[in-house]
């Protein structure tokens, strides 16, 4: 089953898609999120969010600056202060 991933900034919804896994640059270290992950919330540091569309794909990298990540029943939401284009 896929993981629903959303990437949001104060200005807009950047991404909303189903993916295999996302690796997030948490302030306490990077963490990976798959479908069915336990609910939690973390602050994020400046760095790269890595999005794996399938189990065997290379990651797409999205640079973010600051914010929060929340894992819940609906998937993973990253609320970034800024996303580099």
PDB file of C-alpha atoms in Angstrom:
ATOM      1  CA  UNK A   1       0.000   0.000   0.000  1.00  0.00           C
ATOM      2  CA  UNK A   2       1.312   3.482  -0.790  1.00  0.00           C
ATOM      3  CA  UNK A   3       2.045   6.266   1.666  1.00  0.00           C
ATOM      4  CA  UNK A   4       0.134   9.515   1.110  1.00  0.00           C
ATOM      5  CA  UNK A   5       2.666  12.397   1.163  1.00  0.00           C
ATOM      6  CA  UNK A   6       1.932  16.113   1.255  1.00  0.00           C
ATOM      7  CA  UNK A   7       4.486  18.927   1.201  1.00  0.00           C
ATOM      8  CA  UNK A   8       3.074  22.315   2.161  1.00  0.00           C
ATOM      9  CA  UNK A   9       4.527  25.817   2.605  1.00  0.00           C
ATOM     10  CA  UNK A  10       2.734  28.884   3.993  1.00  0.00           C
ATOM     11  CA  UNK A  11       2.194  29.978   0.377  1.00  0.00           C
ATOM     12  CA  UNK A  12       0.943  26.788  -1.297  1.00  0.00           C
ATOM     13  CA  UNK A  13       0.521  23.047  -1.518  1.00  0.00           C
ATOM     14  CA  UNK A  14       3.725  21.897  -3.228  1.00  0.00           C
ATOM     15  CA  UNK A  15       3.016  18.140  -3.458  1.00  0.00           C
ATOM     16  CA  UNK A  16       0.184  15.735  -2.753  1.00  0.00           C
ATOM     17  CA  UNK A  17       0.841  12.207  -3.987  1.00  0.00           C
ATOM     18  CA  UNK A  18       1.055   8.540  -3.085  1.00  0.00           C
ATOM     19  CA  UNK A  19       4.633   7.249  -2.787  1.00  0.00           C
ATOM     20  CA  UNK A  20       6.541   4.262  -1.405  1.00  0.00           C
ATOM     21  CA  UNK A  21       8.688   6.041   1.221  1.00  0.00           C
ATOM     22  CA  UNK A  22       9.879   9.500   2.289  1.00  0.00           C
ATOM     23  CA  UNK A  23      13.062  10.295   4.250  1.00  0.00           C
ATOM     24  CA  UNK A  24      12.785  13.531   6.250  1.00  0.00           C
ATOM     25  CA  UNK A  25      15.649  15.606   7.756  1.00  0.00           C
ATOM     26  CA  UNK A  26      14.456  15.742  11.370  1.00  0.00           C
ATOM     27  CA  UNK A  27      16.244  17.937  13.908  1.00  0.00           C
ATOM     28  CA  UNK A  28      17.185  14.778  15.856  1.00  0.00           C
ATOM     29  CA  UNK A  29      18.294  12.977  12.676  1.00  0.00           C
ATOM     30  CA  UNK A  30      16.821  11.703   9.432  1.00  0.00           C
ATOM     31  CA  UNK A  31      13.832   9.379   9.591  1.00  0.00           C
ATOM     32  CA  UNK A  32      12.095   7.288   6.974  1.00  0.00           C
ATOM     33  CA  UNK A  33       8.326   6.945   6.747  1.00  0.00           C
ATOM     34  CA  UNK A  34       6.478   4.050   5.113  1.00  0.00           C
ATOM     35  CA  UNK A  35       2.745   3.283   5.019  1.00  0.00           C
ATOM     36  CA  UNK A  36       1.573   2.203   8.480  1.00  0.00           C
ATOM     37  CA  UNK A  37       4.233   4.179  10.393  1.00  0.00           C
ATOM     38  CA  UNK A  38       3.381   4.995  14.009  1.00  0.00           C
ATOM     39  CA  UNK A  39       1.921   8.503  14.458  1.00  0.00           C
ATOM     40  CA  UNK A  40       4.331  11.192  15.618  1.00  0.00           C
ATOM     41  CA  UNK A  41       5.412  14.780  15.053  1.00  0.00           C
ATOM     42  CA  UNK A  42       8.914  16.216  14.611  1.00  0.00           C
ATOM     43  CA  UNK A  43      10.567  19.508  13.789  1.00  0.00           C
ATOM     44  CA  UNK A  44      12.697  19.442  10.656  1.00  0.00           C
ATOM     45  CA  UNK A  45      16.017  21.046   9.886  1.00  0.00           C
ATOM     46  CA  UNK A  46      17.237  22.560   6.640  1.00  0.00           C
ATOM     47  CA  UNK A  47      18.046  19.717   4.287  1.00  0.00           C
ATOM     48  CA  UNK A  48      16.761  17.301   1.691  1.00  0.00           C
ATOM     49  CA  UNK A  49      13.470  15.447   1.744  1.00  0.00           C
ATOM     50  CA  UNK A  50      13.995  12.265  -0.263  1.00  0.00           C
ATOM     51  CA  UNK A  51      10.915  10.883  -2.020  1.00  0.00           C
ATOM     52  CA  UNK A  52      10.946   7.269  -3.240  1.00  0.00           C
ATOM     53  CA  UNK A  53       8.080   6.738  -5.684  1.00  0.00           C
ATOM     54  CA  UNK A  54       8.579   2.943  -5.720  1.00  0.00           C
ATOM     55  CA  UNK A  55      10.569   0.460  -3.639  1.00  0.00           C
ATOM     56  CA  UNK A  56      13.332   0.174  -6.255  1.00  0.00           C
ATOM     57  CA  UNK A  57      13.456   3.765  -7.546  1.00  0.00           C
ATOM     58  CA  UNK A  58      16.146   6.376  -6.957  1.00  0.00           C
ATOM     59  CA  UNK A  59      14.953   9.150  -4.635  1.00  0.00           C
ATOM     60  CA  UNK A  60      13.798  12.552  -5.809  1.00  0.00           C
ATOM     61  CA  UNK A  61      15.367  15.217  -3.602  1.00  0.00           C
ATOM     62  CA  UNK A  62      13.491  18.344  -2.481  1.00  0.00           C
ATOM     63  CA  UNK A  63      15.395  20.971  -0.473  1.00  0.00           C
ATOM     64  CA  UNK A  64      13.450  22.381   2.464  1.00  0.00           C
ATOM     65  CA  UNK A  65      14.145  24.951   5.151  1.00  0.00           C
ATOM     66  CA  UNK A  66      12.652  24.553   8.611  1.00  0.00           C
ATOM     67  CA  UNK A  67       9.225  23.413   9.649  1.00  0.00           C
ATOM     68  CA  UNK A  68       7.449  20.347  10.993  1.00  0.00           C
ATOM     69  CA  UNK A  69       6.594  16.825   9.888  1.00  0.00           C
ATOM     70  CA  UNK A  70       3.512  14.947  11.060  1.00  0.00           C
ATOM     71  CA  UNK A  71       2.785  11.268  10.536  1.00  0.00           C
ATOM     72  CA  UNK A  72      -0.855  10.347  11.089  1.00  0.00           C
ATOM     73  CA  UNK A  73      -3.693   8.181   9.831  1.00  0.00           C
ATOM     74  CA  UNK A  74      -3.739  10.055   6.518  1.00  0.00           C
ATOM     75  CA  UNK A  75      -0.007   9.675   5.858  1.00  0.00           C
ATOM     76  CA  UNK A  76       2.912  12.116   6.090  1.00  0.00           C
ATOM     77  CA  UNK A  77       2.559  15.888   5.951  1.00  0.00           C
ATOM     78  CA  UNK A  78       5.665  18.089   5.836  1.00  0.00           C
ATOM     79  CA  UNK A  79       4.933  21.732   6.711  1.00  0.00           C
ATOM     80  CA  UNK A  80       8.071  23.493   5.474  1.00  0.00           C
ATOM     81  CA  UNK A  81       8.877  27.156   6.011  1.00  0.00           C
ATOM     82  CA  UNK A  82      10.413  27.256   2.524  1.00  0.00           C
ATOM     83  CA  UNK A  83      10.959  24.878  -0.393  1.00  0.00           C
ATOM     84  CA  UNK A  84      13.757  25.597  -2.880  1.00  0.00           C
ATOM     85  CA  UNK A  85      12.565  25.521  -6.495  1.00  0.00           C
TER      86      UNK A  85
END
